Coordinates of C-alpha atoms in Angstrom, one line a residue:
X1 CA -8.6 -1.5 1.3
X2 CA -12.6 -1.0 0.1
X3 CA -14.4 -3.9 -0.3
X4 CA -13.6 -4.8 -3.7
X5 CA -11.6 -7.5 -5.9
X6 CA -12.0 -7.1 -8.9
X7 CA -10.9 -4.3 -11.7
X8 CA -13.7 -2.0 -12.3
X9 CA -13.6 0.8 -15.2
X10 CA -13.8 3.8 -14.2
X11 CA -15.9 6.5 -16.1
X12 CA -15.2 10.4 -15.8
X13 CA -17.3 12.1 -18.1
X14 CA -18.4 9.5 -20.4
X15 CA -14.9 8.7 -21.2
X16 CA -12.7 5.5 -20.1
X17 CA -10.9 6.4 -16.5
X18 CA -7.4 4.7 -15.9
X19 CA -8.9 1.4 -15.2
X20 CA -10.5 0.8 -18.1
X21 CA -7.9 1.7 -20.2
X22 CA -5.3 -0.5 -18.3
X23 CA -4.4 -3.7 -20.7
X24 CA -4.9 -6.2 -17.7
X25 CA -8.7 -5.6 -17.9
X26 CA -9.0 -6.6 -21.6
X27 CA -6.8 -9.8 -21.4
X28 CA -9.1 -12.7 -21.1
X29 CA -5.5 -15.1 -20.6
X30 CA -4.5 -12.4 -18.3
X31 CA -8.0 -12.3 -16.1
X32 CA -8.3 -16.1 -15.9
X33 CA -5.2 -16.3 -14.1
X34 CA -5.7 -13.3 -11.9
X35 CA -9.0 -15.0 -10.9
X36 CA -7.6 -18.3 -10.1
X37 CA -5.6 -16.8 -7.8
X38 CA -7.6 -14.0 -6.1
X39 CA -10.1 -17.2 -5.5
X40 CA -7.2 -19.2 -3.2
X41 CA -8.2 -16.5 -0.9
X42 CA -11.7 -17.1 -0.6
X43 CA -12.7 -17.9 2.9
X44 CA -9.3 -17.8 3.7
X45 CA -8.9 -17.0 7.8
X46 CA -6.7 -14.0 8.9
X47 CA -3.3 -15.5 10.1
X48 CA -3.8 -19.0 8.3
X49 CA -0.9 -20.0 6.1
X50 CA -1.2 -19.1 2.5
X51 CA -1.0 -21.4 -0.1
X52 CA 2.1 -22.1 -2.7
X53 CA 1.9 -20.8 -6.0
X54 CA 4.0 -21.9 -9.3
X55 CA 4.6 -18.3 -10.9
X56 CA 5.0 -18.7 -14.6
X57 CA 8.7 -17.9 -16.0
X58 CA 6.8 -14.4 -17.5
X59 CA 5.5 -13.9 -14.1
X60 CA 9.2 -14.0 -12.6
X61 CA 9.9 -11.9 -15.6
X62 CA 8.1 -9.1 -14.8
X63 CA 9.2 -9.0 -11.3
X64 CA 12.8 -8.7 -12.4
X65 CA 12.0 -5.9 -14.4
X66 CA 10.2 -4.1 -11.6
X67 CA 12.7 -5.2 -9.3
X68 CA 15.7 -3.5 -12.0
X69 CA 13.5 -0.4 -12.8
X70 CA 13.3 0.4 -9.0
X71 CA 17.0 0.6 -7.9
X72 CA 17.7 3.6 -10.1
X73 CA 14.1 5.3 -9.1
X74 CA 14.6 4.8 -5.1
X75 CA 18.6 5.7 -5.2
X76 CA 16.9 8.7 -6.5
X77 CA 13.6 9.5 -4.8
X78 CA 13.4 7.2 -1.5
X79 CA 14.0 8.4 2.1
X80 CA 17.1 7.1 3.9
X81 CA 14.8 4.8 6.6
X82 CA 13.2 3.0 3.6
X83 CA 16.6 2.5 1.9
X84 CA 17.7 1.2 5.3
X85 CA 15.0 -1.2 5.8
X86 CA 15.5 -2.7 2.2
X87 CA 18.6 -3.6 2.9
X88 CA 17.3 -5.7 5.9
X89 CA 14.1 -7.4 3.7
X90 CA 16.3 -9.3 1.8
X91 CA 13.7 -9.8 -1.4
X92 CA 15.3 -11.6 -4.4
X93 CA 16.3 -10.1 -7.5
X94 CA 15.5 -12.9 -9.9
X95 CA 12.1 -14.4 -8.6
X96 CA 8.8 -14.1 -6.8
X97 CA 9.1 -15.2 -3.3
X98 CA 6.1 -17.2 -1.2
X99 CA 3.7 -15.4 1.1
X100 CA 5.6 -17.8 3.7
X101 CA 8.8 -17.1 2.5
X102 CA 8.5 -13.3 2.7
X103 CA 6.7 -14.2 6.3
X104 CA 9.1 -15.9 8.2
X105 CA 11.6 -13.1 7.6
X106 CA 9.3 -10.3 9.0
X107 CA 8.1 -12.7 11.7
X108 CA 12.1 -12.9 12.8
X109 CA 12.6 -9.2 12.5
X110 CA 9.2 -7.5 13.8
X111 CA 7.2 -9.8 14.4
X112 CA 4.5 -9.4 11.3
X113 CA 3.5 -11.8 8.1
X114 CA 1.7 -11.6 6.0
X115 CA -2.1 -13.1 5.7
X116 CA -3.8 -13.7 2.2
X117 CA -5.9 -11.7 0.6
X118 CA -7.5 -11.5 -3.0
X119 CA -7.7 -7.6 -3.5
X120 CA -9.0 -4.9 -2.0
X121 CA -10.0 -5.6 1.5
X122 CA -12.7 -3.9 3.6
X123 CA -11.2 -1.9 6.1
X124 CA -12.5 -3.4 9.5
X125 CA -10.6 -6.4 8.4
X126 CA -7.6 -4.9 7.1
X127 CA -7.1 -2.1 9.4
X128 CA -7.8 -4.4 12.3
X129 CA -5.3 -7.0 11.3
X130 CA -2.4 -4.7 11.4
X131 CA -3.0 -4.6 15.5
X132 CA -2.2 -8.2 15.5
X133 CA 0.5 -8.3 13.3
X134 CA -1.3 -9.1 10.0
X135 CA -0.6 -7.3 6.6
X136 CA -3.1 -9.0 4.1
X137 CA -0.9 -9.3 1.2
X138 CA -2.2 -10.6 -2.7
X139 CA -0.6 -13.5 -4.7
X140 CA -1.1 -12.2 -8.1
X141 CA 1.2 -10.5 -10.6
X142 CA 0.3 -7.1 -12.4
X143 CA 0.1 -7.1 -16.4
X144 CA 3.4 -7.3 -17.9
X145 CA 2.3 -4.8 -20.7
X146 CA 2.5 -2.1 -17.5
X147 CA 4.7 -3.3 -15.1
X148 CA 6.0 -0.2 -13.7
X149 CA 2.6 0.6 -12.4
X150 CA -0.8 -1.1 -11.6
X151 CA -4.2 0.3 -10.4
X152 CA -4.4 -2.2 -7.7
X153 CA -2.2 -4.4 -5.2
X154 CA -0.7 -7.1 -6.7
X155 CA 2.3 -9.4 -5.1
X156 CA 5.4 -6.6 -6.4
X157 CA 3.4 -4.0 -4.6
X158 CA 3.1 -6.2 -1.3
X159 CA 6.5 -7.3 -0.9
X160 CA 8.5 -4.2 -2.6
X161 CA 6.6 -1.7 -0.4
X162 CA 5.0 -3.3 2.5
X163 CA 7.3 -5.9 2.9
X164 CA 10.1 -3.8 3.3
X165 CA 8.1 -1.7 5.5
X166 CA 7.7 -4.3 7.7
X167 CA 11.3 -5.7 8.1
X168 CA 12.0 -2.4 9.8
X169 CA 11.0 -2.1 13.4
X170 CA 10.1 2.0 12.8
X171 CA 7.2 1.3 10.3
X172 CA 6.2 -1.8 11.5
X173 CA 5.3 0.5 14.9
X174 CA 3.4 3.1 12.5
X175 CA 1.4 0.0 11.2
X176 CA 0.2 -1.0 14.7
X177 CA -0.5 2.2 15.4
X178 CA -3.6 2.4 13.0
X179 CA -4.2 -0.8 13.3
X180 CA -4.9 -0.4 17.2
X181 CA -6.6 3.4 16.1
X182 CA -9.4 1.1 14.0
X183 CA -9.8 -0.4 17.2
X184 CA -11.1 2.6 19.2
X185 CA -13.5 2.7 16.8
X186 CA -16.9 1.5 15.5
X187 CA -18.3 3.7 12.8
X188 CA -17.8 2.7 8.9
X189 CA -17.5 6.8 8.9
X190 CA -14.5 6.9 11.7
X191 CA -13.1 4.4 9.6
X192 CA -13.2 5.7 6.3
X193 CA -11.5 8.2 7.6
X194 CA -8.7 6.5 9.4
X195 CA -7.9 4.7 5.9
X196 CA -7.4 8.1 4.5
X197 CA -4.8 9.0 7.1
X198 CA -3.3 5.3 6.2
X199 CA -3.5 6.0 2.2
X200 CA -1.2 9.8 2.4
X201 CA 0.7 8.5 5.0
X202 CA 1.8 4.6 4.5
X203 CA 0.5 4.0 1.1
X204 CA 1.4 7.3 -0.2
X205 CA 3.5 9.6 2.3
X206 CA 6.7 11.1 1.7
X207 CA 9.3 12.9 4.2
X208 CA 11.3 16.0 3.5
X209 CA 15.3 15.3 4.2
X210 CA 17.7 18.0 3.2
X211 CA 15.5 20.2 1.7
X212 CA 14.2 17.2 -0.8
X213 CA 10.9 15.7 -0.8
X214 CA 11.9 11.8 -0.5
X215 CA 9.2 8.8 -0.8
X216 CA 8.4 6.5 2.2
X217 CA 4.7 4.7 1.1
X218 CA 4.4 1.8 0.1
X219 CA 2.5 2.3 -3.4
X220 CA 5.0 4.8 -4.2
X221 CA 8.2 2.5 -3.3
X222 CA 6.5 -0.4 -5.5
X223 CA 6.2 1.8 -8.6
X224 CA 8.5 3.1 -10.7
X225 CA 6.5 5.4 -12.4
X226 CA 4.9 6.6 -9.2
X227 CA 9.0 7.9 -8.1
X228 CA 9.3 8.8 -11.5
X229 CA 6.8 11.8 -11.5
X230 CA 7.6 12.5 -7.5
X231 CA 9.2 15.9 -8.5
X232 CA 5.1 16.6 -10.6
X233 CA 3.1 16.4 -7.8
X234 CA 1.0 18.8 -5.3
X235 CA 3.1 18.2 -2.1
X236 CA 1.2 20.0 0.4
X237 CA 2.5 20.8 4.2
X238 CA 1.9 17.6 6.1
X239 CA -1.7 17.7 8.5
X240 CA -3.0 14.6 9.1
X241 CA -6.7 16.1 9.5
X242 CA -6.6 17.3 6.4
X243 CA -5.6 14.0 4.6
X244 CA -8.0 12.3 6.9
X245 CA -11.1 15.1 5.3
X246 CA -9.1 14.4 1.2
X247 CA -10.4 11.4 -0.6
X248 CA -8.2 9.6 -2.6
X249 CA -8.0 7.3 -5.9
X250 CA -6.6 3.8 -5.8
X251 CA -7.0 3.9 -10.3
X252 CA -4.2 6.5 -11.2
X253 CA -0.7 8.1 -10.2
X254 CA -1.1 10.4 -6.9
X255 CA -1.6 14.4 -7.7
X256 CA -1.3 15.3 -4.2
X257 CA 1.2 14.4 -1.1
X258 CA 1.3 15.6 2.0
X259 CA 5.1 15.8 3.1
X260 CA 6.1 14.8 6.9
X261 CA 8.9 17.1 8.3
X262 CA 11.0 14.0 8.9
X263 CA 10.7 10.7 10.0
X264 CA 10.2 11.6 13.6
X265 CA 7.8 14.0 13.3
X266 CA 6.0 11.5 10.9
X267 CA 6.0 8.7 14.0
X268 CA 5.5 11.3 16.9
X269 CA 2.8 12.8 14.6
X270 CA 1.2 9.4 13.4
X271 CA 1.0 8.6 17.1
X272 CA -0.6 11.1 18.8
X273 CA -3.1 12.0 16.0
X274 CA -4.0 7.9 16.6
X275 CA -3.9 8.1 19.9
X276 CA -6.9 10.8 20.2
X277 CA -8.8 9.1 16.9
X278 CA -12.5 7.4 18.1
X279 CA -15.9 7.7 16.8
X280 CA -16.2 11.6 18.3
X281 CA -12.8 12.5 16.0
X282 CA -14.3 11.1 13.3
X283 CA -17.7 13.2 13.8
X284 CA -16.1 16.2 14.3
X285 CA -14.3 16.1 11.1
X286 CA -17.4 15.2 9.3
X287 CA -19.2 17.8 11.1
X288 CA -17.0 20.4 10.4
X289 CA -17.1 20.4 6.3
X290 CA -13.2 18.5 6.5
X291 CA -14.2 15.9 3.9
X292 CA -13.4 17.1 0.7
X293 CA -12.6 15.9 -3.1

């Protein structure tokens, strides 16, 4: 979502942060083939078709053991709507699927599909999209060293999280909501903002359902060591100014949640709270000492 693409270390004290430390920055084999791809998506037009890639057999290989690791870990720790909706996204066990494979099927059930991307997008363009119907999705595959989690988007996170996202009609809605929310407004600040409000609540939002704390964001459904460690973090009670005033991390597992009530009060929430969101929302929360660390 910031405007970045490639893997950057991360310092904290003088020592290596997450990034750094993750093998898929010190593979020269690995980074050539992570470039080739992130560079099919340079100058590449929101809504125009993506490009077919030949994954490698170790490429499908590591999808399959995401793709076994996660049926255990969201039998487990996923909400009932998101085990629903995987049911209808119909993603294959045994192989990586095309952008325009994946595509077609969300087109036929809610009407988005996904547009390339090469990494981290800046979020006028990637908030924006979603009130057309766009998801900017990558084509590349995380290290198979550490496939159960990866510091940034990479094709399993795409299509396990936000493709099954968007093959249900409820959180496709929730998408258009921010995306038509980054509308109403024109401020990098307002917007910085917003994409907080996306990160705890799509990316990394989970719901409470009888008495459990269940996972419904994307990053979390794509990452079985993310569900893993559900029961470890800080789940705070859900208010969506306060996760629009918390900074997050896109390098390392999630310390803190915030935990809708259930799934309608996350929509009925979601939707009035972007509703009311412009430039003066934004201001106010700035204003007010909201943003924190």
């Amino acid at each position: 979502m910031s405007d970045a693409s490639e893997l950057v270390p991360v310092t904290s004290g003088g020592r290596l942060g997450p990034v750094a430390r993750h093998p898929g920055l010190r593979d020269p084999r690995y980074l050539a083939r992570r470039g080739a791809l992130v560079a099919l998506a340079r100058g590449h037009r929101v809504g125009d078709p993506s490009p077919s890639v030949a994954y490698r057999t170790a490429e499908h290989a590591t999808w399959r053991t995401v793709h076994a690791a996660l049926e255990p870990a969201l039998r487990a720790h996923a909400c009932r709507a998101v085990l629903a909706a995987r049911e209808d996204a119909c993603i294959p066990a045994d192989r990586i699927p095309q952008h325009d494979e994946v595509g077609a099927h969300l087109r036929a059930r809610t009407g988005f599909d996904f547009t390339l991307a090469g990494g981290f997008v800046p979020n006028r363009r990637f908030l924006g999209a979603l009130r057309h119907g766009y998801f900017h999705a990558v084509q590349f595959v995380r290290h198979p060293a550490a496939p159960l989690y990866t510091p940034e988007p990479d094709v399993i996170h795409d299509v396990f999280g936000h493709g099954v996202h968007l093959a249900s009609t409820r959180f496709a809605e929730l998408y258009r909501l921010i995306g038509r929310a980054a509308a109403q407004v024109r401020t990098e600040q307002a917007l910085g903002l917003l994409s907080r409000v996306y990160w705890y609540t799509l990316e990394c939002g989970v719901v409470t359902e009888a008495g459990a704390v269940k996972a419904y964001g994307a990053a979390l459904l794509s990452s079985p060591g993310e569900l893993r460690r559900l029961p470890r973090c800080e789940i705070r009670d859900w208010d969506l100014r306060a996760m629009a005033g918390t900074a997050y991390r896109v390098d390392a597992y999630q310390p803190v949640l915030f935990a809708a009530r259930s799934m309608d009060h996350l929509t009925d929430a979601l939707a009035a709270f972007c509703a009311d969101f412009d430039d003066d929302t934004g201001a106010r929360l700035r204003t007010a000492g909201s943003v924190r660390r």
